[in-house]
Amino acid sequence: MEMVNLYINGKEVAAPTGSTIMQAADLAGIEIPRLCYDPDLSALGACRLCVVEVKGNRLLPASCVTPVMSGMEVFTESPAVIEARRTILELLVANHPLDCMTCDKLGACKLADYCYHYGVKESPFAGGEKHQYKCDDSNPFIIRDLNKCILCGACVRACEEMTGQDNLSYLYRGFHRKATTAGDVDYAQSDCVFCGQCVALCPTGALTEKTMAGQGRRWEIERVRTTCPFCGTGCNFDLAVKDGKVIGVLSNPDSPVNGRSLCVKGRFGWDFIYNEKRLTTPLIKKNGQFEAASWDEAFDLIAQKFNAIKDEYGPDSFAALSSARCTNEENYLVQKFTRAYMGTNNVDHCART
Amino acid sequence: MAGLATTFGSGAMTNPINDISNEAELMLLIGTNTTEAHPVIGYKMRQAARKGCKMIVCDPRRIDLVDDADYWIRHNPGTDIPLLNGMMHIIIKEGLEDKEFVAERTENYEALKATVEAYNPEYVAELTGISVDDLYTVARLYATTDKAMIFYTLGITEHICGTRNVMSIANLAMLTGHVGRPGTGVCPIRGQNNVQGACDMGALPNVFPAYQAVNNDEIRSKFEQAWGVSLPANIGLKIPEMFEAAHAGKVKAMYILGENPVLTDPNANHIKEALENLDFLVVQELFLTETAEFADVILPAASFSECDGTFTSTERRVQRVRKAIEPLPGQANWQTICQMSTRLGYTMQYDHPGQIWDEMAALSPSMAGINYERIDQVGLHWPCPSTDHPGTPFLHAGKFTRGLGIFQPSDHIPPGEMPDEEYPFLLSTGRILYHYNVTTPYSKGINSMWDREQAEVNPLDAEKLELETGSRVIVTSRRGQVSSEVKVSDRVMPGMIWMSFHHTATPTNELTSHHLDPITGTGEYKVCAVRIEKIE
Ligand code: SF4
Ligand code: SF4
Ligand code: SF4
Ligand code: SF4
Ligand code: FES
């Protein structure tokens, strides 16, 4: 790979030819703020929060779309840059419902984080018109509050470039411009397949997981990395856990197969674990009715019956059906029990492939 | 999976999923509605197609990926073998086969050549209903593209000739040298999250973990030593045989872990009778399922979020599952199985599932190099014989698992049951995006959006039967009867009705055929004959 050398904040760094200033900075471990850039999406260059100063350039270029050049001298936090970023944030905040106290995204909201970083708390531009969009909670999975939208376009690109569903685009002009569905209908009425990629990539509280609403602040959530229990693709994600309870699923960018992509089942199907029909105690059938029993009673009865049947009819009168839904370890134990103790190879699993 | 195991020596997906995005120049999809059954793989295919990778979709139904495909082959249900043989006929006639690959890495080529000789384009067009031109186009495109991958799922295996279908796919890949390199291969995308792992762990009547045969004396004595018992050498019963034996009163007791064959197996009534006939049934389950209703004892199961362990994905990647919350029933499934076994008289004692894995891995050469520490962050693909082995993302490089790949030519085998005057419609079944077999209906969110069956019927048929979307119908086959709502859609061909099998209120599998693939015992879910009547 051909490399170019440049200077960022006075430090000499090398980057592959054709990279952007932002990529070069990322490689060198220098953080440039960004709202619309995402490594998994095409670069849009829309928010301009990533501007930097380049020696000899009068304008402040957006680092996410500006290629590096040999010998370039870049400053990522110069007074001019900071000034420009503050103005951009002030403009965004001017027509933003500053709901951070109750917003479910706080703690994972880039807008709030950057405002904090640059000390933007109120806007000299405030007082103008504000959006009064109706919140879309037409479906059980996603809350869409476009009053908090900063038009970074991540959702539009995620829907097109990750899922390929092409369900979102920009409608209207000027102040009324909106990242929304065709015909500006609610998600439930659109072609949405509820993969939630738009939610995973939205940098603000405009798109959030409905199950997590009011369940806890982002910094209180423990993330437990795991593998999806639905199909054989093997997507990884994090279970969001608060006070010993799962409250949602969050994408984990380190997932080797799926990155931050998931489908509706993996992202939103987990709530079956709290269905009130879950069985929590052993049940023994007595006179055709199931009655709750202790583990001891259940194991005693099983031991007595299985052993008696094995003694009377021989090992092959027993058969076990293991599960393509359960873990490897559970499957190993089932076949070991069947073979080693029951003495039969009558073990199979329901494999619809 | 017997088809690939016979031809290649391993039944598993040959190449990794990420080859779709990183390597492939052509994807041939046959009998897989990927965006619905394996959505994230489907999304990757769609992105690859949009970036210029060619895509051929062979499916009687107009699945979503047809919109992004370069070619759509709408062949008649149950005519996969003629289609594949027809492609191979053209490839051989035009000299497009990979002669070096065929000579060096395969055997039985002459037999293949002799079989496909009869499948001239005109004959194939007649059987499959596709045009001769399309057949030429896709045959040439697949043969002449350097990196071409084939994907299939249940649309191929759930036929009376499922194994033969798979072998025919393997024939095509070998004929053109599309195996053993990145961006090529034959990829059966496995259905459920851990169906690969259940097989790998030996939850099969003929093999111990890692496909080690129970009737091999040396292997058996290895397990006998490890487990401290003597072990049976005779091959056990496959699922359909188990239920037959239960019917016949030979199998008296069963233990069923986390499966619901009453809802998911073909010919549900037959299964119910078998379960009824048992002396004693234990079911370990999350919910009181249709199958659990028949139990004498139900042991409450813990969900994936309550247990530590591993799943093995369709690409043979072993990945961690982690306990995030305390088990709702108070204990994890592995603990329940151990306690049950111990109570019966065979002690099983582990402190953590990692120890169970290690015991298995020590007995399984192809997984010996995998342990929890190594897969803590990123899962590994087996075969992985030692702890310094990086895992094997693609199989059969330079050499097939069985040595030479063997061509297994097949002739056309028509479905076991075809529409006739009394049952004029062809019913095909499958999955929809929003459900996964048996757990998703318990997700309130998912179920509130997609809570009922919507049988797809072609507009032409809908007109004749005076149906519109939302009408209700009774669907009757020789085996049973269910009612369903209808969705009028040109996704299905005229003369065809398509249904899923996720909804208790419409137990589609009461209709499906009793015909089985004689080799795997897989039910013919994809084709049976039914009658449709409108309910006023
Ligand atoms: S989206 Fe961000 S800035 Fe807006 S209210 Fe929520 S946390 Fe605050
Ligand atoms: S909804 Fe979120 S992702 Fe979409 S444009 Fe608005 S802020 Fe960006
Ligand atoms: S949930 Fe998925 S399909 Fe729906 S709008 Fe978001 S990205 Fe698009
Ligand atoms: S998230 Fe969807 S595609 Fe991924 S493993 Fe789960 S069910 Fe399959
Ligand atoms: S991050 Fe560069 S313009 Fe938005």
PDB file of C-alpha atoms and ligand atoms in Angstrom, chain A residues 22 32-38 43-51 62-65 152 157, ligand 5:
ATOM      1  CA  MET A  22     -10.375  11.806   9.133  1.00  0.00           C
ATOM      2  CA  ILE A  32     -12.036  14.417  15.138  1.00  0.00           C
ATOM      3  CA  PRO A  33     -15.685  15.086  16.067  1.00  0.00           C
ATOM      4  CA  ARG A  34     -18.245  13.798  13.573  1.00  0.00           C
ATOM      5  CA  LEU A  35     -21.982  13.511  13.282  1.00  0.00           C
ATOM      6  CA  CYS A  36     -22.774  12.303   9.781  1.00  0.00           C
ATOM      7  CA  TYR A  37     -19.679  10.207   9.098  1.00  0.00           C
ATOM      8  CA  ASP A  38     -19.839   6.481   9.809  1.00  0.00           C
ATOM      9  CA  ALA A  43     -19.379   9.627   3.263  1.00  0.00           C
ATOM     10  CA  LEU A  44     -21.955  12.362   2.969  1.00  0.00           C
ATOM     11  CA  GLY A  45     -20.090  15.456   4.161  1.00  0.00           C
ATOM     12  CA  ALA A  46     -23.299  16.994   5.437  1.00  0.00           C
ATOM     13  CA  CYS A  47     -22.880  18.081   9.043  1.00  0.00           C
ATOM     14  CA  ARG A  48     -19.510  19.823   8.734  1.00  0.00           C
ATOM     15  CA  LEU A  49     -18.740  19.187  12.395  1.00  0.00           C
ATOM     16  CA  CYS A  50     -15.568  17.432  11.290  1.00  0.00           C
ATOM     17  CA  VAL A  51     -14.018  20.572   9.800  1.00  0.00           C
ATOM     18  CA  ALA A  62     -14.710  18.708   6.100  1.00  0.00           C
ATOM     19  CA  SER A  63     -12.162  16.081   7.072  1.00  0.00           C
ATOM     20  CA  CYS A  64     -14.428  13.110   6.305  1.00  0.00           C
ATOM     21  CA  VAL A  65     -14.474  13.891   2.592  1.00  0.00           C
ATOM     22  CA  CYS A 152     -27.193  13.543   9.363  1.00  0.00           C
ATOM     23  CA  ARG A 157     -27.813   5.444   4.241  1.00  0.00           C
TER      24      ARG A 157
HETATM   25  S1  FES C   5     -18.737  14.105   9.761  1.00  0.00           S
HETATM   26 FE1  FES C   5     -17.788  15.120   8.124  1.00  0.00          FE
HETATM   27  S2  FES C   5     -19.348  16.358   7.357  1.00  0.00           S
HETATM   28 FE2  FES C   5     -20.351  15.228   8.918  1.00  0.00          FE
END
